[in-house]
Coordinates of C-alpha atoms in Angstrom, one line a residue:
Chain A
X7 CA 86.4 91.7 121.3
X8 CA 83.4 92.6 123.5
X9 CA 80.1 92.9 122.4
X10 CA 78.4 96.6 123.1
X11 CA 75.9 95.3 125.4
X12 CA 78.8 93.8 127.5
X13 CA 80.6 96.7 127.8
X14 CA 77.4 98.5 127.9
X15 CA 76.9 96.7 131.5
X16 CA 79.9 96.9 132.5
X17 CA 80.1 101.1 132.7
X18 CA 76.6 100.6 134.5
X19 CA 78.3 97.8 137.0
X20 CA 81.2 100.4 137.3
X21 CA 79.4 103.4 138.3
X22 CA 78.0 101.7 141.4
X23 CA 80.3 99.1 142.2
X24 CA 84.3 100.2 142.9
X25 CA 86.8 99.0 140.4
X26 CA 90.1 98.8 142.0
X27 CA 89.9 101.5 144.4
X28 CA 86.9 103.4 143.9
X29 CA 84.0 103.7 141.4
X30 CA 84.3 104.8 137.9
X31 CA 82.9 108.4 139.1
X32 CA 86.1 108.1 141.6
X33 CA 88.6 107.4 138.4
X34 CA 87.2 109.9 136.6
X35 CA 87.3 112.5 139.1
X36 CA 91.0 111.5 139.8
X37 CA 91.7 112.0 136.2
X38 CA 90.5 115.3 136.1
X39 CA 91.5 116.5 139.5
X40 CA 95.0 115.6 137.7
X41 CA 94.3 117.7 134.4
X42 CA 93.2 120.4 136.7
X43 CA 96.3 121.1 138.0
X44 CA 98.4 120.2 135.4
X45 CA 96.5 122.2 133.0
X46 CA 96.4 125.7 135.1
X47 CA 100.0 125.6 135.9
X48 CA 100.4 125.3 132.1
X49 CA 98.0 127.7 130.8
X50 CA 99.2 130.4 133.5
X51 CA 102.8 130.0 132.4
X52 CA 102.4 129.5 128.8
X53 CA 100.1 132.7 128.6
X54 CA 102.6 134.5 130.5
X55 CA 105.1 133.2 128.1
X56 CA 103.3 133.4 125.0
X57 CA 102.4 136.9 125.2
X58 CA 105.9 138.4 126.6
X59 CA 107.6 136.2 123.6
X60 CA 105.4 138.1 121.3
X61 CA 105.4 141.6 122.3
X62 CA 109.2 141.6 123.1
X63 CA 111.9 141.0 120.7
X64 CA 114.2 140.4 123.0
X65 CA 112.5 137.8 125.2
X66 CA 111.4 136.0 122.0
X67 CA 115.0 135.5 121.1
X68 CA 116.0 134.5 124.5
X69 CA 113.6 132.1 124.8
X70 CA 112.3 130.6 120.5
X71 CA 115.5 128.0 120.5
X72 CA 115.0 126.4 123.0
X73 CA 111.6 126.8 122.9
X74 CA 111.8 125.3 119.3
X75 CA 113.8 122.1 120.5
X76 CA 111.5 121.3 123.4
X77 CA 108.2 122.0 121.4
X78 CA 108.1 119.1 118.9
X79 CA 108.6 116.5 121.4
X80 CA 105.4 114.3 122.5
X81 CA 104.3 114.4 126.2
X82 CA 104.2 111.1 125.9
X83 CA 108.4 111.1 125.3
X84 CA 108.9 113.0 128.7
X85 CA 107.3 110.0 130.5
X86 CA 110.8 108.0 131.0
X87 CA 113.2 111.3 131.6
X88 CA 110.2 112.3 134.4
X89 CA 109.9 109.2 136.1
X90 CA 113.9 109.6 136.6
X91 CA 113.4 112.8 137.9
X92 CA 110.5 113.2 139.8
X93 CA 109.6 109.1 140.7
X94 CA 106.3 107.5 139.9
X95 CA 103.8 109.8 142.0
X96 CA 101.5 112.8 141.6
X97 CA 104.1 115.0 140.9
X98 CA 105.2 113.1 137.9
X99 CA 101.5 112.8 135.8
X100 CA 101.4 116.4 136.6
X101 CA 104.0 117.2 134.7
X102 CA 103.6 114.8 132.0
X103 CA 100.2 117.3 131.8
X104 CA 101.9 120.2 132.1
X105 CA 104.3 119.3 128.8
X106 CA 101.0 118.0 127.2
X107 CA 99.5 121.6 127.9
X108 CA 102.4 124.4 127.4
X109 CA 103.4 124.8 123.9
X110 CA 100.0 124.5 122.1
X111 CA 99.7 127.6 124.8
X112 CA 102.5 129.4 124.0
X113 CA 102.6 129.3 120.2
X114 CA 99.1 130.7 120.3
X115 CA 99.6 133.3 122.8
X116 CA 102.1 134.4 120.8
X117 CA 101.0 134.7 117.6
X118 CA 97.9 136.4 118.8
X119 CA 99.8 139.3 119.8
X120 CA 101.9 139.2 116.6
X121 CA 98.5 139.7 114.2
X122 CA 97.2 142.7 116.8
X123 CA 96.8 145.2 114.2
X124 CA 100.0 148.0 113.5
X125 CA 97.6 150.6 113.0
X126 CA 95.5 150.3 116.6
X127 CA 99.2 150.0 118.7
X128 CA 100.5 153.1 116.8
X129 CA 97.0 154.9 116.9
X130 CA 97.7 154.2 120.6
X131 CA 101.2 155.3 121.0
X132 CA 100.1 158.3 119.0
X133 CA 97.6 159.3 121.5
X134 CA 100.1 159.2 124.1
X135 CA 99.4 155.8 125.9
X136 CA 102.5 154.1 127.4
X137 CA 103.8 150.5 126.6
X138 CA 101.8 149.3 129.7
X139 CA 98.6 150.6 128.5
X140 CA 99.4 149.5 125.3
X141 CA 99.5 146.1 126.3
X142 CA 96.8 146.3 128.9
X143 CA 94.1 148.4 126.8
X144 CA 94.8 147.0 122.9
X145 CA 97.6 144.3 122.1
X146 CA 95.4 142.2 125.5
X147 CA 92.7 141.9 124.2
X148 CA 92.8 141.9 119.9
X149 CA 95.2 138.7 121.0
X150 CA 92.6 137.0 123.4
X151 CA 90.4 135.4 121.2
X152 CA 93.8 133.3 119.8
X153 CA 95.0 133.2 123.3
X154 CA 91.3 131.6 124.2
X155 CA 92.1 129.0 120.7
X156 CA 95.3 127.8 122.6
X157 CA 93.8 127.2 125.7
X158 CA 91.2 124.8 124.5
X159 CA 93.6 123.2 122.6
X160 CA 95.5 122.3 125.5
X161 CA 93.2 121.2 127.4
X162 CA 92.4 118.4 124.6
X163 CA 96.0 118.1 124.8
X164 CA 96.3 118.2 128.9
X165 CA 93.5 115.5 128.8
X166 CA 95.0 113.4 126.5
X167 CA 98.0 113.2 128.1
X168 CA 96.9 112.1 131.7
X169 CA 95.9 109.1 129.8
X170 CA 99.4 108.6 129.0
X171 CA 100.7 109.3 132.4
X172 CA 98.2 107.0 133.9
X173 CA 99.4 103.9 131.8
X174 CA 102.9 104.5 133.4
X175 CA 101.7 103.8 136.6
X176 CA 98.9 104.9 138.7
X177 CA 96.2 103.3 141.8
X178 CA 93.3 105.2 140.1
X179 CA 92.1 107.2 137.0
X180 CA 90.7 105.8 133.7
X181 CA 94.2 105.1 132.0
X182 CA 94.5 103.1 135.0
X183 CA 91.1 101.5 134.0
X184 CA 92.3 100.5 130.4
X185 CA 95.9 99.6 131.6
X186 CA 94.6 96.9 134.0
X187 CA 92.0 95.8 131.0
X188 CA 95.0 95.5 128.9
X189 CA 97.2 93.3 131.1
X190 CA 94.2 91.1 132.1
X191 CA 93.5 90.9 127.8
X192 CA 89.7 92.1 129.1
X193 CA 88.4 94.4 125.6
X194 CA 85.2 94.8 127.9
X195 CA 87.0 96.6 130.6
X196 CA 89.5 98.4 128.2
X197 CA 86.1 99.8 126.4
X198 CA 84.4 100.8 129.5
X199 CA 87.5 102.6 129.6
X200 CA 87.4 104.6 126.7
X201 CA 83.9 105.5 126.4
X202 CA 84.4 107.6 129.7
X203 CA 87.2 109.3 128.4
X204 CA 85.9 110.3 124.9
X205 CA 82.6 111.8 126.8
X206 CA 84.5 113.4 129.4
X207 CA 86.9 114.9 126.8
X208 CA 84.0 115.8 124.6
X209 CA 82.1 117.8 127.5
X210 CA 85.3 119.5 128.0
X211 CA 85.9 121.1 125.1
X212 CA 81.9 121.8 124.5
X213 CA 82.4 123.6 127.7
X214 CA 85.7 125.7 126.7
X215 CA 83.5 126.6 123.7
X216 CA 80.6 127.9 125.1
X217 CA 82.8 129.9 127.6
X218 CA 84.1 131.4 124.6
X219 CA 81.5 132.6 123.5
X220 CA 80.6 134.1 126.4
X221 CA 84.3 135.7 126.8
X222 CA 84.6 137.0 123.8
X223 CA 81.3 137.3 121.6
X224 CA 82.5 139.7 119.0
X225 CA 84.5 136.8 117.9
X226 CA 82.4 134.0 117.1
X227 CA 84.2 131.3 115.2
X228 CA 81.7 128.7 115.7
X229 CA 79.8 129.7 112.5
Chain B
X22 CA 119.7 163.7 90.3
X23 CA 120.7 164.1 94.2
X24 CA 117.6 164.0 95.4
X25 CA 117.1 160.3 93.8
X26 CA 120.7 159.5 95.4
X27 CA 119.8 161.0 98.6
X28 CA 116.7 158.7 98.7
X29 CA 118.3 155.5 97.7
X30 CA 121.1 156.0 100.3
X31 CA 118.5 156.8 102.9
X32 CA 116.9 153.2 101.7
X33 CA 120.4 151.5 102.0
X34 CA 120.6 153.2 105.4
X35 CA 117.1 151.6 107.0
X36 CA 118.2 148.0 105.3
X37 CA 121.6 148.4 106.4
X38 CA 119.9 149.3 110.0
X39 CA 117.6 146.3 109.8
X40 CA 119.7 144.1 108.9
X41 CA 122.0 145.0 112.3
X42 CA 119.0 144.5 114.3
X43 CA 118.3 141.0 113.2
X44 CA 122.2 140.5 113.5
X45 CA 121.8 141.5 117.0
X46 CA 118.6 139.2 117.2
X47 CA 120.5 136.5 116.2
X48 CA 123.2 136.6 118.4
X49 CA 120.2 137.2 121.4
X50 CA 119.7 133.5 120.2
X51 CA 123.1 132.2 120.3
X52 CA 123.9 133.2 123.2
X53 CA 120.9 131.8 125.0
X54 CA 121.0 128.4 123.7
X55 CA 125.2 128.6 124.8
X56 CA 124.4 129.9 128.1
X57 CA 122.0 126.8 128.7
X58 CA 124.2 124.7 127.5
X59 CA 126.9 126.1 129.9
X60 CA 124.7 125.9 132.9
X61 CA 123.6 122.3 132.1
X62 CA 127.7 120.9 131.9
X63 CA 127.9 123.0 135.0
X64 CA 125.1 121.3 137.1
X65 CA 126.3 118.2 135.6
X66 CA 130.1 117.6 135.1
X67 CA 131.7 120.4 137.3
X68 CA 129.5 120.8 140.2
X69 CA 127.8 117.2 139.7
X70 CA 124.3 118.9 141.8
X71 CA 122.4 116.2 140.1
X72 CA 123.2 112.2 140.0
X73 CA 124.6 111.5 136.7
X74 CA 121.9 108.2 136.4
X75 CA 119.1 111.1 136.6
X76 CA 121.0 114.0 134.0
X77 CA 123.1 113.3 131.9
X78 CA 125.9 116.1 131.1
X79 CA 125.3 117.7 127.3
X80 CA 128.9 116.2 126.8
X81 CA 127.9 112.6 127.3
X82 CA 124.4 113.1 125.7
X83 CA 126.1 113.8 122.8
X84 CA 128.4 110.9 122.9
X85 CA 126.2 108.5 123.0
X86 CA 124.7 109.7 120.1
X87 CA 127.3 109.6 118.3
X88 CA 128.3 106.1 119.9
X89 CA 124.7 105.4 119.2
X90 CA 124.7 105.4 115.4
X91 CA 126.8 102.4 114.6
X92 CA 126.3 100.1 118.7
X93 CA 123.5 98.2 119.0
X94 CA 123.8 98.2 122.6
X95 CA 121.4 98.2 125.4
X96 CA 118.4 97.7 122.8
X97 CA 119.4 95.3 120.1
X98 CA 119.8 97.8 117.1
X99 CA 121.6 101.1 116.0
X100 CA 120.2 104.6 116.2
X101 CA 119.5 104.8 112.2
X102 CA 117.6 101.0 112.4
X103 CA 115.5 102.5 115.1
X104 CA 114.7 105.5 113.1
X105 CA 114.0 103.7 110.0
X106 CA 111.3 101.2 111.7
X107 CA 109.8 104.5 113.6
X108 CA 109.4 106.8 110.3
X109 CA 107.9 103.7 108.0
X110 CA 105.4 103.1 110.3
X111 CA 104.4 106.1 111.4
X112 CA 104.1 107.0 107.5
X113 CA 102.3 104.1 106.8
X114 CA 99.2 104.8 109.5
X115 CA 99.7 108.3 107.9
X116 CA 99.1 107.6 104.5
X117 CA 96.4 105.3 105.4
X118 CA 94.4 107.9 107.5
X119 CA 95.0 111.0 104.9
X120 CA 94.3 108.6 101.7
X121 CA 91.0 107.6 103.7
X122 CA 90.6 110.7 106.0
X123 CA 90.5 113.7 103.4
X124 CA 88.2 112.2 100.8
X125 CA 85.6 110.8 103.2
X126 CA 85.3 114.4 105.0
X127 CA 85.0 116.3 101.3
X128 CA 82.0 113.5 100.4
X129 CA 80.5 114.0 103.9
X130 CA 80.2 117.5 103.5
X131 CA 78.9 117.4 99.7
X132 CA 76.2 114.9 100.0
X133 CA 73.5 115.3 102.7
X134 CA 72.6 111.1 103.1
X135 CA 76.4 110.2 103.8
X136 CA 76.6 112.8 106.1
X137 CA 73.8 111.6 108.3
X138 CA 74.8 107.9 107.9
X139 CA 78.4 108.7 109.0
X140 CA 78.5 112.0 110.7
X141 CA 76.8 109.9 114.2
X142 CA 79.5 106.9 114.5
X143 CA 81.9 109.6 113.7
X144 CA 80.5 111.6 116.0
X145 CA 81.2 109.0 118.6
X146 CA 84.6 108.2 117.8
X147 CA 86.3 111.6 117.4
X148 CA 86.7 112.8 120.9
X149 CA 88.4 109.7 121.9
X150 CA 91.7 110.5 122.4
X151 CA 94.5 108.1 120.0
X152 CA 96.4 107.0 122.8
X153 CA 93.0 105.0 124.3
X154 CA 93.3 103.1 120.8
X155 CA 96.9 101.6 121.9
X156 CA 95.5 99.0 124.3
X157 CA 92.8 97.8 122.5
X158 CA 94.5 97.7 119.3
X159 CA 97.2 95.4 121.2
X160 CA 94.7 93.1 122.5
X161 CA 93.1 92.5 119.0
X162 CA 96.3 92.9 116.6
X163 CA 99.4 92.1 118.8
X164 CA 102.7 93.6 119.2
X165 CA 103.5 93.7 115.8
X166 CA 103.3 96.5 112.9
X167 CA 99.6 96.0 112.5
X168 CA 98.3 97.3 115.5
X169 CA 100.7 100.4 115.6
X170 CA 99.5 100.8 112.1
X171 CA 95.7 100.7 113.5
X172 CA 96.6 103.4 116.3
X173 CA 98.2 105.6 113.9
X174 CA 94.7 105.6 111.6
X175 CA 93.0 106.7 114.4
X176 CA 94.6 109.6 115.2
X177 CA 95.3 110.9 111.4
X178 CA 91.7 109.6 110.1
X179 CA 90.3 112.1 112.5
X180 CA 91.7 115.5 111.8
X181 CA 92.0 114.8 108.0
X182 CA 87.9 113.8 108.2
X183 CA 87.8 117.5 110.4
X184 CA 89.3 119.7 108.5
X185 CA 88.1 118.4 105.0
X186 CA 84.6 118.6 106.0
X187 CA 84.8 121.7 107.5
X188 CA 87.0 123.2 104.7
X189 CA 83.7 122.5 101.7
X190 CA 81.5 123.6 103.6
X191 CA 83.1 127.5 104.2
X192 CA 82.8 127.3 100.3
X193 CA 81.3 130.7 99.2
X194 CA 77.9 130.5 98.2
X195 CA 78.0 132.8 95.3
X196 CA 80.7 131.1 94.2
X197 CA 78.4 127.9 94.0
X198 CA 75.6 130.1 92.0
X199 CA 78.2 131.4 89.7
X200 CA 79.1 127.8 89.0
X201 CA 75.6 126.9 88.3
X202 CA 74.4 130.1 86.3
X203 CA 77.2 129.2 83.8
X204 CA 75.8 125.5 83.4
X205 CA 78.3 123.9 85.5
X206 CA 77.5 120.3 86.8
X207 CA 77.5 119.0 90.0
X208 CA 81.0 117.0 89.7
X209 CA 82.4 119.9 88.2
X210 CA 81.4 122.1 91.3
X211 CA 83.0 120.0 93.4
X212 CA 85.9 119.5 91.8
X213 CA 86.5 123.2 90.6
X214 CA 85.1 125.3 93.1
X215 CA 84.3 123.6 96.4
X216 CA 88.1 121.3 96.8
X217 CA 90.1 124.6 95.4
X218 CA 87.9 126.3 98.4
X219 CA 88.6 123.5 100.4
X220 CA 92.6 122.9 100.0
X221 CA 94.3 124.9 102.6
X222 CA 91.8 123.5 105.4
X223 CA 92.3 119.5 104.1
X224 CA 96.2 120.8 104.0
X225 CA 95.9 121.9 107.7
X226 CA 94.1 118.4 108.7
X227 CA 97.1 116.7 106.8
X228 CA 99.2 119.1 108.9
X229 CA 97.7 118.0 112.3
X230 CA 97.4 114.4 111.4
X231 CA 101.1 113.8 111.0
X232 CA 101.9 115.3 114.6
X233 CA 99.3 113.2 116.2
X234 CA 100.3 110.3 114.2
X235 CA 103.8 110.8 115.2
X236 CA 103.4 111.0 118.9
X237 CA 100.9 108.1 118.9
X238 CA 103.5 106.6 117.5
X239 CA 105.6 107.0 120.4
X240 CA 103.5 106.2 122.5
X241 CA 102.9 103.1 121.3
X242 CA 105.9 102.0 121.4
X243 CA 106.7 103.0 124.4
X244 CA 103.8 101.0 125.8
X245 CA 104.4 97.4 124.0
X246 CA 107.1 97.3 121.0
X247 CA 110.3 95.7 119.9
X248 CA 111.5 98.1 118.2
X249 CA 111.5 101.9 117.4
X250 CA 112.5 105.2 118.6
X251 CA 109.9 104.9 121.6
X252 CA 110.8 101.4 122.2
X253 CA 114.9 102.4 122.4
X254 CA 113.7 104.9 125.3
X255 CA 111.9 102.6 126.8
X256 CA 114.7 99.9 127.2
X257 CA 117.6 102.6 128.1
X258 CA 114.9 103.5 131.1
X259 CA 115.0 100.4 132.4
X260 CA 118.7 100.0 132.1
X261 CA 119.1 103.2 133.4
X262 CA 121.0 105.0 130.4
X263 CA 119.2 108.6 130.5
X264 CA 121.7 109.7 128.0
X265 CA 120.3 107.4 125.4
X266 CA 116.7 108.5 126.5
X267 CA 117.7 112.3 125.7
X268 CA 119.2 111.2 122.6
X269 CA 115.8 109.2 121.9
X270 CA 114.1 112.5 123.2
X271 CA 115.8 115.1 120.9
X272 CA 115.6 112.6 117.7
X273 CA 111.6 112.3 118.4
X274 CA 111.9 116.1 118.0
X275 CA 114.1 116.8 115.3
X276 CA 112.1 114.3 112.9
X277 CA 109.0 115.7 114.3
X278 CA 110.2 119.2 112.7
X279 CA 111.0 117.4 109.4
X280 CA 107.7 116.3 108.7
X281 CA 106.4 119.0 109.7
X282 CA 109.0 121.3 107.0
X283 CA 108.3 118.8 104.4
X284 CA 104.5 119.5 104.7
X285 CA 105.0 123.1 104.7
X286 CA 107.0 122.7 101.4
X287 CA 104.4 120.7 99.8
X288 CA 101.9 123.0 100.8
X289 CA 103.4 126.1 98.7
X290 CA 104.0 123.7 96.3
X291 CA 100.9 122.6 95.1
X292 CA 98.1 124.8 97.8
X293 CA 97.0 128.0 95.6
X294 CA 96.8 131.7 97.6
X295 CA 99.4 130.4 100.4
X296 CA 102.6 132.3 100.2

């Protein structure tokens, strides 16, 4: 176990001298370059998803069994059945993100536009608007507000997940930090590890909020 | 006389027409999950587009599962063995965190001094995902039960402490002054206004806590184990049997949405104003 003035020196040491292939600043960056990807390609089609399985019947029962089969399974549990499929590069992690990402996304998307109010969509329908406009003009945005909840859950979920993909295998990236700490039995380097990826995770999700309440201030559920 | 009959049938008529559309619903459902199937045996057995080491054909998945149950082959133990080991530890780290979790976050938010003692280390520890726990809890613990035990805290201590804390402190105010204007003490406000207040919230920690503990879990054992669901994955990954890691796959998921059934039935059990 490493003391905190060890590991303390260690993240200074690592921010100016590289650590494998690059500095932590470089792992770090590599990380979220990772989540970036992974993470829009998941909220774009789990929105997409979300908000068709809720307005339409049909699509949500197309799409809820399998949905319901695939949802309860850990990102982490793709990780073998991915490496089979897509090998051990980029490709791969940004999947494992993608899984991470997608249902938290979905589930909320869709129950947003399940609690839009009946009155306000017939109100609508009763002035003549059309199932377009319906969507576009009230059931759009009464649901953003829970569609804006599941995005910034999955991107706790997208971030923890690269972790997981990095300890697979990876050249760079802070799971790549902690996996070498790990095999080498170094706490101090598995620390130095961590502490990164709690405050990057923490400034991530502080900065989903305050978008939020940027987006959408007549919802503040920060109180 | 008519009038009432004409009403009732009209009623029978709008059930009768409900009923059909969920029937159709259903069968939406059905024939989805069928078609997939179809399409998967046909990418797979009949038109073999994908390497059988890579996908598996629904057929064989589900013979080895069934093959699975009572063969201890490639991984040393049966299906139900691996279950077993997976489910007791996972509910033990469970337990642990909820049991500690949920009372520490109800005490944080009642009294003002344990609050600021705890809430900074806390503060500190929360956004640190549970996976980053695994190696450092292997360096210090081992391989063994202990350390998955240790990961498992971590990732139900934090949303039971959450949820909790946040949960007494949405207490009503006038509920609290009520409380007080009729002489109540400060135990009893806690115990009969703010924890009542409180239960669905500490119920939705509980909630959270067993789906992160459960794919920690995983995780861990796919990272360093010898035995478990994650472990049995891992090992038919590296003997490259991707039907046994579906099977693995689909049994992480179906206990997944046990836990979470028996939670919701515990919840309208014993959680007042939750239907």
């Amino acid at each position: 176990m490493a003391g905190p003035e060890e590991v303390f020196a260690l993240i200074c040491k690592y921010f100016i001298e590289p650590v494998g292939r690059t500095t932590l600043f470089g792992h770090i960056g590599a990380s979220l370059g990772r989540v970036l990807i992974g993470y829009s390609i998941a909220s774009l089609a789990g929105v997409t998803l979300g908000l068709a399985m809720g307005y339409s019947k049909t699509v949500r029962a197309i799409a809820a069994p399998l949905f319901n089969i695939v949802r309860p399974i850990p990102a982490v549990a793709w990780i073998p059945m991915t490496i089979l499929w897509l090998g051990i590069g980029e490709a791969a992690k940004i999947f494992i993100i993608f899984i991470g990402g997608f249902a938290n996304t979905v589930i909320n998307s869709m129950s947003g536009v399940r609690t839009v109010d009946p009155v306000l969509i017939g109100a609508a329908q009763l002035l003549g608007a059309s199932k377009w406009q319906t969507f576009r003009r009230v059931i759009l945005p009464s649901s953003f507000p829970y569609v804006f909840a599941g995005l910034q859950i999955s991107l706790s979920g997208s971030w923890m997940s690269v972790l997981a993909a990095e300890m697979v295998s990876s050249h760079e990236g802070v799971g790549w930090l902690i996996i070498t700490g790990m095999n080498n039995a170094n706490t101090a380097q598995i620390m130095a590890g961590m502490i990164p990826i709690g405050v990057v995770g923490f400034i991530l999700v502080s900065l989903m909020r305050w978008i939020e309440k940027k987006l959408c201030a007549w919802n503040d559920r920060s109180r | 006389m008519a009038k009432k009959n004409a009403r009732d049938s009209r009623i029978w008529l709008s059930i009768q027409k409900e009923k059909k559309e969920k029937r159709k619903y259903v069968l939406i459902s059905c024939a989805s999950l069928l078609t997939f199937l179809l399409i998967w045996e046909l990418c797979t057995d009949i038109l073999k587009l994908a390497p059988s080491y890579a996908m598996p054909s629904p057929l064989k998945v589900f013979r080895s599962f069934v093959a699975k149950l009572y063969q201890t082959a490639p991984d040393g133990s049966t299906l139900p063995v691996h279950i077993g080991v997976s489910v007791y530890t996972a509910l033990l780290g469970f337990l642990m965190g909820a049991v500690i979790g949920s009372p520490l976050g109800i005490l944080m938010a009642w009294f003002k001094t344990l609050d600021r003692i705890v809430k900074p280390v806390f503060d500190v520890l929360r956004p640190i995902p549970p996976i980053a726990w695994i190696p450092i809890m292997l360096v210090v613990l081992g391989i063994g039960t202990a350390s998955k035990v240790a990961v498992i805290f971590m990732a139900s201590f934090v949303p039971c402490v959450i949820n909790a804390y946040s949960g007494i402190k949405q207490t009503n105010e006038v509920h609290i002054w009520v409380g007080k204007t009729f002489g109540a003490s400060r135990s009893q406000l806690l115990f009969r206004v703010a924890i009542p207040t409180a239960m669905p919230m500490i119920f939705t920690g509980i909630k959270v806590s067993l789906g992160a503990s459960w794919m920690a879990l995983v995780a861990a054992e796919l990272l360093a184990s010898s035995s478990g669901l994650g472990y049995m994955i891992q090992i038919a990954r590296s003997v490259g049997r991707a039907d046994i890691i579906i099977v693995g796959m689909l049994m992480i998921g179906v206990i997944s949405m046990l836990f979470s059934a028996a939670l919701e039935y515990l919840e309208r059990r014993f959680v007042k104003g939750v239907k």
